[in-house]
mmCIF file with all atom_site columns, N, CA and C in Angstrom:
data_model
loop_
_atom_site.group_PDB
_atom_site.id
_atom_site.type_symbol
_atom_site.label_atom_id
_atom_site.label_alt_id
_atom_site.label_comp_id
_atom_site.label_asym_id
_atom_site.label_entity_id
_atom_site.label_seq_id
_atom_site.pdbx_PDB_ins_code
_atom_site.Cartn_x
_atom_site.Cartn_y
_atom_site.Cartn_z
_atom_site.occupancy
_atom_site.B_iso_or_equiv
_atom_site.pdbx_formal_charge
_atom_site.auth_seq_id
_atom_site.auth_comp_id
_atom_site.auth_asym_id
_atom_site.auth_atom_id
_atom_site.pdbx_PDB_model_num
ATOM 1   N N  . UNK B 1 1  ? 22.602  141.542 5.899   1.00 0.00 ? 14 UNK B N  1
ATOM 2   C CA . UNK B 1 1  ? 21.789  140.413 5.519   1.00 0.00 ? 14 UNK B CA 1
ATOM 3   C C  . UNK B 1 1  ? 22.621  139.385 4.754   1.00 0.00 ? 14 UNK B C  1
ATOM 4   N N  . UNK B 1 2  ? 22.318  138.144 4.948   1.00 0.00 ? 15 UNK B N  1
ATOM 5   C CA . UNK B 1 2  ? 23.028  137.080 4.248   1.00 0.00 ? 15 UNK B CA 1
ATOM 6   C C  . UNK B 1 2  ? 22.398  136.884 2.869   1.00 0.00 ? 15 UNK B C  1
ATOM 7   N N  . UNK B 1 3  ? 23.214  136.661 1.880   1.00 0.00 ? 16 UNK B N  1
ATOM 8   C CA . UNK B 1 3  ? 22.699  136.439 0.534   1.00 0.00 ? 16 UNK B CA 1
ATOM 9   C C  . UNK B 1 3  ? 22.364  134.958 0.353   1.00 0.00 ? 16 UNK B C  1
ATOM 10  N N  . UNK B 1 4  ? 21.335  134.689 -0.444  1.00 0.00 ? 17 UNK B N  1
ATOM 11  C CA . UNK B 1 4  ? 20.925  133.311 -0.699  1.00 0.00 ? 17 UNK B CA 1
ATOM 12  C C  . UNK B 1 4  ? 21.732  132.753 -1.864  1.00 0.00 ? 17 UNK B C  1
ATOM 13  N N  . UNK B 1 5  ? 22.097  131.516 -1.767  1.00 0.00 ? 18 UNK B N  1
ATOM 14  C CA . UNK B 1 5  ? 22.879  130.870 -2.811  1.00 0.00 ? 18 UNK B CA 1
ATOM 15  C C  . UNK B 1 5  ? 21.921  130.106 -3.713  1.00 0.00 ? 18 UNK B C  1
ATOM 16  N N  . UNK B 1 6  ? 22.037  130.339 -5.002  1.00 0.00 ? 19 UNK B N  1
ATOM 17  C CA . UNK B 1 6  ? 21.206  129.650 -5.966  1.00 0.00 ? 19 UNK B CA 1
ATOM 18  C C  . UNK B 1 6  ? 22.027  128.574 -6.659  1.00 0.00 ? 19 UNK B C  1
ATOM 19  N N  . UNK B 1 7  ? 21.510  127.367 -6.695  1.00 0.00 ? 20 UNK B N  1
ATOM 20  C CA . UNK B 1 7  ? 22.229  126.259 -7.314  1.00 0.00 ? 20 UNK B CA 1
ATOM 21  C C  . UNK B 1 7  ? 21.711  125.949 -8.718  1.00 0.00 ? 20 UNK B C  1
ATOM 22  N N  . UNK B 1 8  ? 20.735  126.686 -9.191  1.00 0.00 ? 21 UNK B N  1
ATOM 23  C CA . UNK B 1 8  ? 20.137  126.378 -10.487 1.00 0.00 ? 21 UNK B CA 1
ATOM 24  C C  . UNK B 1 8  ? 21.128  126.545 -11.637 1.00 0.00 ? 21 UNK B C  1
ATOM 25  N N  . UNK B 1 9  ? 21.925  127.599 -11.633 1.00 0.00 ? 22 UNK B N  1
ATOM 26  C CA . UNK B 1 9  ? 22.811  127.868 -12.748 1.00 0.00 ? 22 UNK B CA 1
ATOM 27  C C  . UNK B 1 9  ? 24.176  127.228 -12.610 1.00 0.00 ? 22 UNK B C  1
ATOM 28  N N  . UNK B 1 10 ? 24.444  126.491 -11.553 1.00 0.00 ? 23 UNK B N  1
ATOM 29  C CA . UNK B 1 10 ? 25.781  125.958 -11.311 1.00 0.00 ? 23 UNK B CA 1
ATOM 30  C C  . UNK B 1 10 ? 25.841  124.448 -11.487 1.00 0.00 ? 23 UNK B C  1
ATOM 31  N N  . UNK B 1 11 ? 25.264  123.928 -12.543 1.00 0.00 ? 24 UNK B N  1
ATOM 32  C CA . UNK B 1 11 ? 25.316  122.492 -12.788 1.00 0.00 ? 24 UNK B CA 1
ATOM 33  C C  . UNK B 1 11 ? 26.601  122.137 -13.517 1.00 0.00 ? 24 UNK B C  1
ATOM 34  N N  . UNK B 1 12 ? 27.158  120.999 -13.172 1.00 0.00 ? 25 UNK B N  1
ATOM 35  C CA . UNK B 1 12 ? 28.343  120.512 -13.851 1.00 0.00 ? 25 UNK B CA 1
ATOM 36  C C  . UNK B 1 12 ? 27.925  119.525 -14.929 1.00 0.00 ? 25 UNK B C  1
ATOM 37  N N  . UNK B 1 13 ? 28.664  119.546 -16.033 1.00 0.00 ? 26 UNK B N  1
ATOM 38  C CA . UNK B 1 13 ? 28.378  118.598 -17.109 1.00 0.00 ? 26 UNK B CA 1
ATOM 39  C C  . UNK B 1 13 ? 28.902  117.237 -16.696 1.00 0.00 ? 26 UNK B C  1
ATOM 40  N N  . UNK B 1 14 ? 28.048  116.263 -16.656 1.00 0.00 ? 27 UNK B N  1
ATOM 41  C CA . UNK B 1 14 ? 28.447  114.924 -16.230 1.00 0.00 ? 27 UNK B CA 1
ATOM 42  C C  . UNK B 1 14 ? 27.605  113.893 -16.949 1.00 0.00 ? 27 UNK B C  1
ATOM 43  N N  . UNK B 1 15 ? 27.483  112.728 -16.341 1.00 0.00 ? 28 UNK B N  1
ATOM 44  C CA . UNK B 1 15 ? 26.729  111.639 -16.952 1.00 0.00 ? 28 UNK B CA 1
ATOM 45  C C  . UNK B 1 15 ? 25.244  111.975 -17.093 1.00 0.00 ? 28 UNK B C  1
ATOM 46  N N  . UNK B 1 16 ? 24.676  112.606 -16.088 1.00 0.00 ? 29 UNK B N  1
ATOM 47  C CA . UNK B 1 16 ? 23.241  112.846 -16.075 1.00 0.00 ? 29 UNK B CA 1
ATOM 48  C C  . UNK B 1 16 ? 22.800  114.072 -16.842 1.00 0.00 ? 29 UNK B C  1
ATOM 49  N N  . UNK B 1 17 ? 23.726  114.903 -17.295 1.00 0.00 ? 30 UNK B N  1
ATOM 50  C CA . UNK B 1 17 ? 23.310  116.125 -17.976 1.00 0.00 ? 30 UNK B CA 1
ATOM 51  C C  . UNK B 1 17 ? 22.860  115.800 -19.389 1.00 0.00 ? 30 UNK B C  1
ATOM 52  N N  . UNK B 1 18 ? 21.879  116.514 -19.859 1.00 0.00 ? 31 UNK B N  1
ATOM 53  C CA . UNK B 1 18 ? 21.313  116.293 -21.184 1.00 0.00 ? 31 UNK B CA 1
ATOM 54  C C  . UNK B 1 18 ? 21.868  117.325 -22.148 1.00 0.00 ? 31 UNK B C  1
ATOM 55  N N  . UNK B 1 19 ? 22.041  116.903 -23.369 1.00 0.00 ? 32 UNK B N  1
ATOM 56  C CA . UNK B 1 19 ? 22.512  117.812 -24.400 1.00 0.00 ? 32 UNK B CA 1
ATOM 57  C C  . UNK B 1 19 ? 21.383  118.705 -24.879 1.00 0.00 ? 32 UNK B C  1
ATOM 58  N N  . UNK B 1 20 ? 21.708  119.702 -25.699 1.00 0.00 ? 33 UNK B N  1
ATOM 59  C CA . UNK B 1 20 ? 20.662  120.606 -26.190 1.00 0.00 ? 33 UNK B CA 1
ATOM 60  C C  . UNK B 1 20 ? 19.624  119.898 -27.058 1.00 0.00 ? 33 UNK B C  1
ATOM 61  N N  . UNK B 1 21 ? 20.039  118.801 -27.736 1.00 0.00 ? 34 UNK B N  1
ATOM 62  C CA . UNK B 1 21 ? 19.068  118.074 -28.565 1.00 0.00 ? 34 UNK B CA 1
ATOM 63  C C  . UNK B 1 21 ? 18.014  117.392 -27.705 1.00 0.00 ? 34 UNK B C  1
ATOM 64  N N  . UNK B 1 22 ? 18.454  116.800 -26.593 1.00 0.00 ? 35 UNK B N  1
ATOM 65  C CA . UNK B 1 22 ? 17.514  116.100 -25.718 1.00 0.00 ? 35 UNK B CA 1
ATOM 66  C C  . UNK B 1 22 ? 16.586  117.076 -25.015 1.00 0.00 ? 35 UNK B C  1
ATOM 67  N N  . UNK B 1 23 ? 17.105  118.215 -24.629 1.00 0.00 ? 36 UNK B N  1
ATOM 68  C CA . UNK B 1 23 ? 16.252  119.217 -23.977 1.00 0.00 ? 36 UNK B CA 1
ATOM 69  C C  . UNK B 1 23 ? 15.198  119.721 -24.941 1.00 0.00 ? 36 UNK B C  1
ATOM 70  N N  . UNK B 1 24 ? 15.591  119.998 -26.178 1.00 0.00 ? 37 UNK B N  1
ATOM 71  C CA . UNK B 1 24 ? 14.622  120.525 -27.138 1.00 0.00 ? 37 UNK B CA 1
ATOM 72  C C  . UNK B 1 24 ? 13.598  119.461 -27.512 1.00 0.00 ? 37 UNK B C  1
ATOM 73  N N  . UNK B 1 25 ? 14.032  118.194 -27.609 1.00 0.00 ? 38 UNK B N  1
ATOM 74  C CA . UNK B 1 25 ? 13.098  117.118 -27.916 1.00 0.00 ? 38 UNK B CA 1
ATOM 75  C C  . UNK B 1 25 ? 12.108  116.935 -26.775 1.00 0.00 ? 38 UNK B C  1
ATOM 76  N N  . UNK B 1 26 ? 12.617  117.013 -25.546 1.00 0.00 ? 39 UNK B N  1
ATOM 77  C CA . UNK B 1 26 ? 11.748  116.880 -24.376 1.00 0.00 ? 39 UNK B CA 1
ATOM 78  C C  . UNK B 1 26 ? 10.744  118.038 -24.331 1.00 0.00 ? 39 UNK B C  1
ATOM 79  N N  . UNK B 1 27 ? 11.251  119.246 -24.596 1.00 0.00 ? 40 UNK B N  1
ATOM 80  C CA . UNK B 1 27 ? 10.382  120.424 -24.583 1.00 0.00 ? 40 UNK B CA 1
ATOM 81  C C  . UNK B 1 27 ? 9.344   120.336 -25.696 1.00 0.00 ? 40 UNK B C  1
ATOM 82  N N  . UNK B 1 28 ? 9.773   119.863 -26.867 1.00 0.00 ? 41 UNK B N  1
ATOM 83  C CA . UNK B 1 28 ? 8.851   119.723 -27.994 1.00 0.00 ? 41 UNK B CA 1
ATOM 84  C C  . UNK B 1 28 ? 7.756   118.708 -27.662 1.00 0.00 ? 41 UNK B C  1
ATOM 85  N N  . UNK B 1 29 ? 8.145   117.578 -27.071 1.00 0.00 ? 42 UNK B N  1
ATOM 86  C CA . UNK B 1 29 ? 7.174   116.565 -26.691 1.00 0.00 ? 42 UNK B CA 1
ATOM 87  C C  . UNK B 1 29 ? 6.206   117.093 -25.650 1.00 0.00 ? 42 UNK B C  1
ATOM 88  N N  . UNK B 1 30 ? 6.725   117.845 -24.690 1.00 0.00 ? 43 UNK B N  1
ATOM 89  C CA . UNK B 1 30 ? 5.880   118.401 -23.628 1.00 0.00 ? 43 UNK B CA 1
ATOM 90  C C  . UNK B 1 30 ? 4.877   119.396 -24.210 1.00 0.00 ? 43 UNK B C  1
ATOM 91  N N  . UNK B 1 31 ? 5.335   120.262 -25.125 1.00 0.00 ? 44 UNK B N  1
ATOM 92  C CA . UNK B 1 31 ? 4.432   121.223 -25.756 1.00 0.00 ? 44 UNK B CA 1
ATOM 93  C C  . UNK B 1 31 ? 3.384   120.512 -26.597 1.00 0.00 ? 44 UNK B C  1
ATOM 94  N N  . UNK B 1 32 ? 3.812   119.477 -27.347 1.00 0.00 ? 45 UNK B N  1
ATOM 95  C CA . UNK B 1 32 ? 2.876   118.748 -28.199 1.00 0.00 ? 45 UNK B CA 1
ATOM 96  C C  . UNK B 1 32 ? 1.835   118.019 -27.361 1.00 0.00 ? 45 UNK B C  1
ATOM 97  N N  . UNK B 1 33 ? 2.269   117.379 -26.273 1.00 0.00 ? 46 UNK B N  1
ATOM 98  C CA . UNK B 1 33 ? 1.318   116.642 -25.443 1.00 0.00 ? 46 UNK B CA 1
ATOM 99  C C  . UNK B 1 33 ? 0.336   117.591 -24.758 1.00 0.00 ? 46 UNK B C  1
ATOM 100 N N  . UNK B 1 34 ? 0.810   118.771 -24.345 1.00 0.00 ? 47 UNK B N  1
ATOM 101 C CA . UNK B 1 34 ? -0.084  119.756 -23.749 1.00 0.00 ? 47 UNK B CA 1
ATOM 102 C C  . UNK B 1 34 ? -1.111  120.225 -24.769 1.00 0.00 ? 47 UNK B C  1
ATOM 103 N N  . UNK B 1 35 ? -0.657  120.500 -25.993 1.00 0.00 ? 48 UNK B N  1
ATOM 104 C CA . UNK B 1 35 ? -1.563  120.933 -27.061 1.00 0.00 ? 48 UNK B CA 1
ATOM 105 C C  . UNK B 1 35 ? -2.589  119.842 -27.353 1.00 0.00 ? 48 UNK B C  1
ATOM 106 N N  . UNK B 1 36 ? -2.138  118.589 -27.445 1.00 0.00 ? 49 UNK B N  1
ATOM 107 C CA . UNK B 1 36 ? -3.039  117.472 -27.750 1.00 0.00 ? 49 UNK B CA 1
ATOM 108 C C  . UNK B 1 36 ? -4.072  117.268 -26.647 1.00 0.00 ? 49 UNK B C  1
ATOM 109 N N  . UNK B 1 37 ? -3.661  117.399 -25.394 1.00 0.00 ? 50 UNK B N  1
ATOM 110 C CA . UNK B 1 37 ? -4.605  117.220 -24.297 1.00 0.00 ? 50 UNK B CA 1
ATOM 111 C C  . UNK B 1 37 ? -5.650  118.325 -24.266 1.00 0.00 ? 50 UNK B C  1
ATOM 112 N N  . UNK B 1 38 ? -5.255  119.553 -24.588 1.00 0.00 ? 51 UNK B N  1
ATOM 113 C CA . UNK B 1 38 ? -6.230  120.648 -24.647 1.00 0.00 ? 51 UNK B CA 1
ATOM 114 C C  . UNK B 1 38 ? -7.256  120.393 -25.742 1.00 0.00 ? 51 UNK B C  1
ATOM 115 N N  . UNK B 1 39 ? -6.787  119.952 -26.921 1.00 0.00 ? 52 UNK B N  1
ATOM 116 C CA . UNK B 1 39 ? -7.705  119.658 -28.028 1.00 0.00 ? 52 UNK B CA 1
ATOM 117 C C  . UNK B 1 39 ? -8.617  118.483 -27.683 1.00 0.00 ? 52 UNK B C  1
ATOM 118 N N  . UNK B 1 40 ? -8.073  117.447 -27.053 1.00 0.00 ? 53 UNK B N  1
ATOM 119 C CA . UNK B 1 40 ? -8.876  116.285 -26.674 1.00 0.00 ? 53 UNK B CA 1
ATOM 120 C C  . UNK B 1 40 ? -9.945  116.667 -25.660 1.00 0.00 ? 53 UNK B C  1
ATOM 121 N N  . UNK B 1 41 ? -9.621  117.576 -24.758 1.00 0.00 ? 54 UNK B N  1
ATOM 122 C CA . UNK B 1 41 ? -10.584 118.021 -23.755 1.00 0.00 ? 54 UNK B CA 1
ATOM 123 C C  . UNK B 1 41 ? -11.758 118.738 -24.421 1.00 0.00 ? 54 UNK B C  1
ATOM 124 N N  . UNK B 1 42 ? -11.469 119.599 -25.390 1.00 0.00 ? 55 UNK B N  1
ATOM 125 C CA . UNK B 1 42 ? -12.528 120.330 -26.095 1.00 0.00 ? 55 UNK B CA 1
ATOM 126 C C  . UNK B 1 42 ? -13.386 119.362 -26.916 1.00 0.00 ? 55 UNK B C  1
ATOM 127 N N  . UNK B 1 43 ? -12.740 118.435 -27.620 1.00 0.00 ? 56 UNK B N  1
ATOM 128 C CA . UNK B 1 43 ? -13.484 117.471 -28.434 1.00 0.00 ? 56 UNK B CA 1
ATOM 129 C C  . UNK B 1 43 ? -14.382 116.609 -27.559 1.00 0.00 ? 56 UNK B C  1
ATOM 130 N N  . UNK B 1 44 ? -13.864 116.162 -26.431 1.00 0.00 ? 57 UNK B N  1
ATOM 131 C CA . UNK B 1 44 ? -14.660 115.345 -25.513 1.00 0.00 ? 57 UNK B CA 1
ATOM 132 C C  . UNK B 1 44 ? -15.818 116.147 -24.933 1.00 0.00 ? 57 UNK B C  1
ATOM 133 N N  . UNK B 1 45 ? -15.556 117.404 -24.592 1.00 0.00 ? 58 UNK B N  1
ATOM 134 C CA . UNK B 1 45 ? -16.589 118.242 -23.987 1.00 0.00 ? 58 UNK B CA 1
ATOM 135 C C  . UNK B 1 45 ? -17.776 118.428 -24.925 1.00 0.00 ? 58 UNK B C  1
ATOM 136 N N  . UNK B 1 46 ? -17.509 118.741 -26.189 1.00 0.00 ? 59 UNK B N  1
ATOM 137 C CA . UNK B 1 46 ? -18.594 119.021 -27.126 1.00 0.00 ? 59 UNK B CA 1
ATOM 138 C C  . UNK B 1 46 ? -19.083 117.800 -27.889 1.00 0.00 ? 59 UNK B C  1
ATOM 139 N N  . UNK B 1 47 ? -18.387 116.679 -27.841 1.00 0.00 ? 60 UNK B N  1
ATOM 140 C CA . UNK B 1 47 ? -18.779 115.521 -28.618 1.00 0.00 ? 60 UNK B CA 1
ATOM 141 C C  . UNK B 1 47 ? -19.413 114.392 -27.844 1.00 0.00 ? 60 UNK B C  1
ATOM 142 N N  . UNK B 1 48 ? -19.389 114.441 -26.516 1.00 0.00 ? 61 UNK B N  1
ATOM 143 C CA . UNK B 1 48 ? -19.868 113.304 -25.732 1.00 0.00 ? 61 UNK B CA 1
ATOM 144 C C  . UNK B 1 48 ? -21.377 113.101 -25.868 1.00 0.00 ? 61 UNK B C  1
ATOM 145 N N  . UNK B 1 49 ? -22.164 114.133 -25.656 1.00 0.00 ? 62 UNK B N  1
ATOM 146 C CA . UNK B 1 49 ? -23.635 114.004 -25.720 1.00 0.00 ? 62 UNK B CA 1
ATOM 147 C C  . UNK B 1 49 ? -24.100 113.631 -27.123 1.00 0.00 ? 62 UNK B C  1
ATOM 148 N N  . UNK B 1 50 ? -23.602 114.297 -28.196 1.00 0.00 ? 63 UNK B N  1
ATOM 149 C CA . UNK B 1 50 ? -24.004 113.844 -29.536 1.00 0.00 ? 63 UNK B CA 1
ATOM 150 C C  . UNK B 1 50 ? -23.642 112.383 -29.803 1.00 0.00 ? 63 UNK B C  1
ATOM 151 N N  . UNK B 1 51 ? -22.509 111.924 -29.297 1.00 0.00 ? 64 UNK B N  1
ATOM 152 C CA . UNK B 1 51 ? -22.125 110.522 -29.473 1.00 0.00 ? 64 UNK B CA 1
ATOM 153 C C  . UNK B 1 51 ? -23.127 109.592 -28.793 1.00 0.00 ? 64 UNK B C  1
ATOM 154 N N  . UNK B 1 52 ? -23.547 109.932 -27.586 1.00 0.00 ? 65 UNK B N  1
ATOM 155 C CA . UNK B 1 52 ? -24.527 109.109 -26.869 1.00 0.00 ? 65 UNK B CA 1
ATOM 156 C C  . UNK B 1 52 ? -25.860 109.081 -27.628 1.00 0.00 ? 65 UNK B C  1
ATOM 157 N N  . UNK B 1 53 ? -26.277 110.220 -28.191 1.00 0.00 ? 66 UNK B N  1
ATOM 158 C CA . UNK B 1 53 ? -27.527 110.267 -28.952 1.00 0.00 ? 66 UNK B CA 1
ATOM 159 C C  . UNK B 1 53 ? -27.424 109.400 -30.198 1.00 0.00 ? 66 UNK B C  1
ATOM 160 N N  . UNK B 1 54 ? -26.298 109.460 -30.896 1.00 0.00 ? 67 UNK B N  1
ATOM 161 C CA . UNK B 1 54 ? -26.120 108.648 -32.108 1.00 0.00 ? 67 UNK B CA 1
ATOM 162 C C  . UNK B 1 54 ? -26.121 107.165 -31.762 1.00 0.00 ? 67 UNK B C  1
ATOM 163 N N  . UNK B 1 55 ? -25.442 106.791 -30.694 1.00 0.00 ? 68 UNK B N  1
ATOM 164 C CA . UNK B 1 55 ? -25.435 105.386 -30.278 1.00 0.00 ? 68 UNK B CA 1
ATOM 165 C C  . UNK B 1 55 ? -26.841 104.943 -29.894 1.00 0.00 ? 68 UNK B C  1
ATOM 166 N N  . UNK B 1 56 ? -27.580 105.792 -29.200 1.00 0.00 ? 69 UNK B N  1
ATOM 167 C CA . UNK B 1 56 ? -28.945 105.453 -28.799 1.00 0.00 ? 69 UNK B CA 1
ATOM 168 C C  . UNK B 1 56 ? -29.889 105.314 -29.976 1.00 0.00 ? 69 UNK B C  1
ATOM 169 N N  . UNK B 1 57 ? -29.686 106.126 -31.023 1.00 0.00 ? 70 UNK B N  1
ATOM 170 C CA . UNK B 1 57 ? -30.576 106.062 -32.194 1.00 0.00 ? 70 UNK B CA 1
ATOM 171 C C  . UNK B 1 57 ? -30.274 104.847 -33.058 1.00 0.00 ? 70 UNK B C  1
ATOM 172 N N  . UNK B 1 58 ? -29.065 104.276 -32.932 1.00 0.00 ? 71 UNK B N  1
ATOM 173 C CA . UNK B 1 58 ? -28.712 103.107 -33.736 1.00 0.00 ? 71 UNK B CA 1
ATOM 174 C C  . UNK B 1 58 ? -28.966 101.792 -33.013 1.00 0.00 ? 71 UNK B C  1
ATOM 175 N N  . UNK B 1 59 ? -29.569 101.842 -31.849 1.00 0.00 ? 72 UNK B N  1
ATOM 176 C CA . UNK B 1 59 ? -29.833 100.621 -31.091 1.00 0.00 ? 72 UNK B CA 1
ATOM 177 C C  . UNK B 1 59 ? -31.218 100.078 -31.434 1.00 0.00 ? 72 UNK B C  1
ATOM 178 N N  . UNK B 1 60 ? -31.451 98.851  -31.039 1.00 0.00 ? 73 UNK B N  1
ATOM 179 C CA . UNK B 1 60 ? -32.762 98.226  -31.241 1.00 0.00 ? 73 UNK B CA 1
ATOM 180 C C  . UNK B 1 60 ? -33.495 98.212  -29.918 1.00 0.00 ? 73 UNK B C  1
ATOM 181 N N  . UNK B 1 61 ? -34.747 98.460  -29.824 1.00 0.00 ? 74 UNK B N  1
ATOM 182 C CA . UNK B 1 61 ? -35.648 99.047  -30.817 1.00 0.00 ? 74 UNK B CA 1
ATOM 183 C C  . UNK B 1 61 ? -35.286 100.506 -31.076 1.00 0.00 ? 74 UNK B C  1
ATOM 184 N N  . UNK B 1 62 ? -35.549 100.965 -32.274 1.00 0.00 ? 75 UNK B N  1
ATOM 185 C CA . UNK B 1 62 ? -35.168 102.316 -32.669 1.00 0.00 ? 75 UNK B CA 1
ATOM 186 C C  . UNK B 1 62 ? -36.098 103.341 -32.021 1.00 0.00 ? 75 UNK B C  1
ATOM 187 N N  . UNK B 1 63 ? -35.570 104.135 -31.097 1.00 0.00 ? 76 UNK B N  1
ATOM 188 C CA . UNK B 1 63 ? -36.396 105.160 -30.454 1.00 0.00 ? 76 UNK B CA 1
ATOM 189 C C  . UNK B 1 63 ? -36.449 106.434 -31.300 1.00 0.00 ? 76 UNK B C  1
ATOM 190 N N  . UNK B 1 64 ? -37.469 107.228 -31.056 1.00 0.00 ? 77 UNK B N  1
ATOM 191 C CA . UNK B 1 64 ? -37.534 108.537 -31.694 1.00 0.00 ? 77 UNK B CA 1
ATOM 192 C C  . UNK B 1 64 ? -36.609 109.492 -30.957 1.00 0.00 ? 77 UNK B C  1
ATOM 193 N N  . UNK B 1 65 ? -36.262 110.599 -31.602 1.00 0.00 ? 78 UNK B N  1
ATOM 194 C CA . UNK B 1 65 ? -35.334 111.551 -31.000 1.00 0.00 ? 78 UNK B CA 1
ATOM 195 C C  . UNK B 1 65 ? -35.905 112.133 -29.708 1.00 0.00 ? 78 UNK B C  1
ATOM 196 N N  . UNK B 1 66 ? -37.199 112.447 -29.681 1.00 0.00 ? 79 UNK B N  1
ATOM 197 C CA . UNK B 1 66 ? -37.792 113.015 -28.462 1.00 0.00 ? 79 UNK B CA 1
ATOM 198 C C  . UNK B 1 66 ? -37.786 112.002 -27.322 1.00 0.00 ? 79 UNK B C  1
ATOM 199 N N  . UNK B 1 67 ? -37.840 110.699 -27.628 1.00 0.00 ? 80 UNK B N  1
ATOM 200 C CA . UNK B 1 67 ? -37.764 109.687 -26.578 1.00 0.00 ? 80 UNK B CA 1
ATOM 201 C C  . UNK B 1 67 ? -36.357 109.623 -25.966 1.00 0.00 ? 80 UNK B C  1
ATOM 202 N N  . UNK B 1 68 ? -35.343 109.878 -26.774 1.00 0.00 ? 81 UNK B N  1
ATOM 203 C CA . UNK B 1 68 ? -33.978 109.883 -26.257 1.00 0.00 ? 81 UNK B CA 1
ATOM 204 C C  . UNK B 1 68 ? -33.719 111.103 -25.383 1.00 0.00 ? 81 UNK B C  1
ATOM 205 N N  . UNK B 1 69 ? -34.315 112.231 -25.741 1.00 0.00 ? 82 UNK B N  1
ATOM 206 C CA . UNK B 1 69 ? -34.054 113.466 -25.031 1.00 0.00 ? 82 UNK B CA 1
ATOM 207 C C  . UNK B 1 69 ? -34.930 113.684 -23.816 1.00 0.00 ? 82 UNK B C  1
ATOM 208 N N  . UNK B 1 70 ? -36.053 112.957 -23.716 1.00 0.00 ? 83 UNK B N  1
ATOM 209 C CA . UNK B 1 70 ? -36.929 113.155 -22.574 1.00 0.00 ? 83 UNK B CA 1
ATOM 210 C C  . UNK B 1 70 ? -36.370 112.437 -21.346 1.00 0.00 ? 83 UNK B C  1
ATOM 211 N N  . UNK B 1 71 ? -36.545 113.018 -20.172 1.00 0.00 ? 84 UNK B N  1
ATOM 212 C CA . UNK B 1 71 ? -35.996 112.416 -18.955 1.00 0.00 ? 84 UNK B CA 1
ATOM 213 C C  . UNK B 1 71 ? -36.754 111.190 -18.466 1.00 0.00 ? 84 UNK B C  1
ATOM 214 N N  . UNK B 1 72 ? -37.925 110.919 -19.006 1.00 0.00 ? 85 UNK B N  1
ATOM 215 C CA . UNK B 1 72 ? -38.752 109.799 -18.532 1.00 0.00 ? 85 UNK B CA 1
ATOM 216 C C  . UNK B 1 72 ? -38.516 108.559 -19.303 1.00 0.00 ? 85 UNK B C  1
#
């Protein structure tokens, strides 16, 4: 059987290669953005309906809470 050649570990250091500082900064940014997006998703999921109710209760004419929650 023929063996497969892997090019992942055979990079040459040149103009396009990044130093360890840039890799760690990129990785840190990627981890932070992933963490932030997960938190934003949870906040949006549980906060959207209460936000709409609060906005509706502060509008004119002032409706009662049961009027906001009823489908009619």
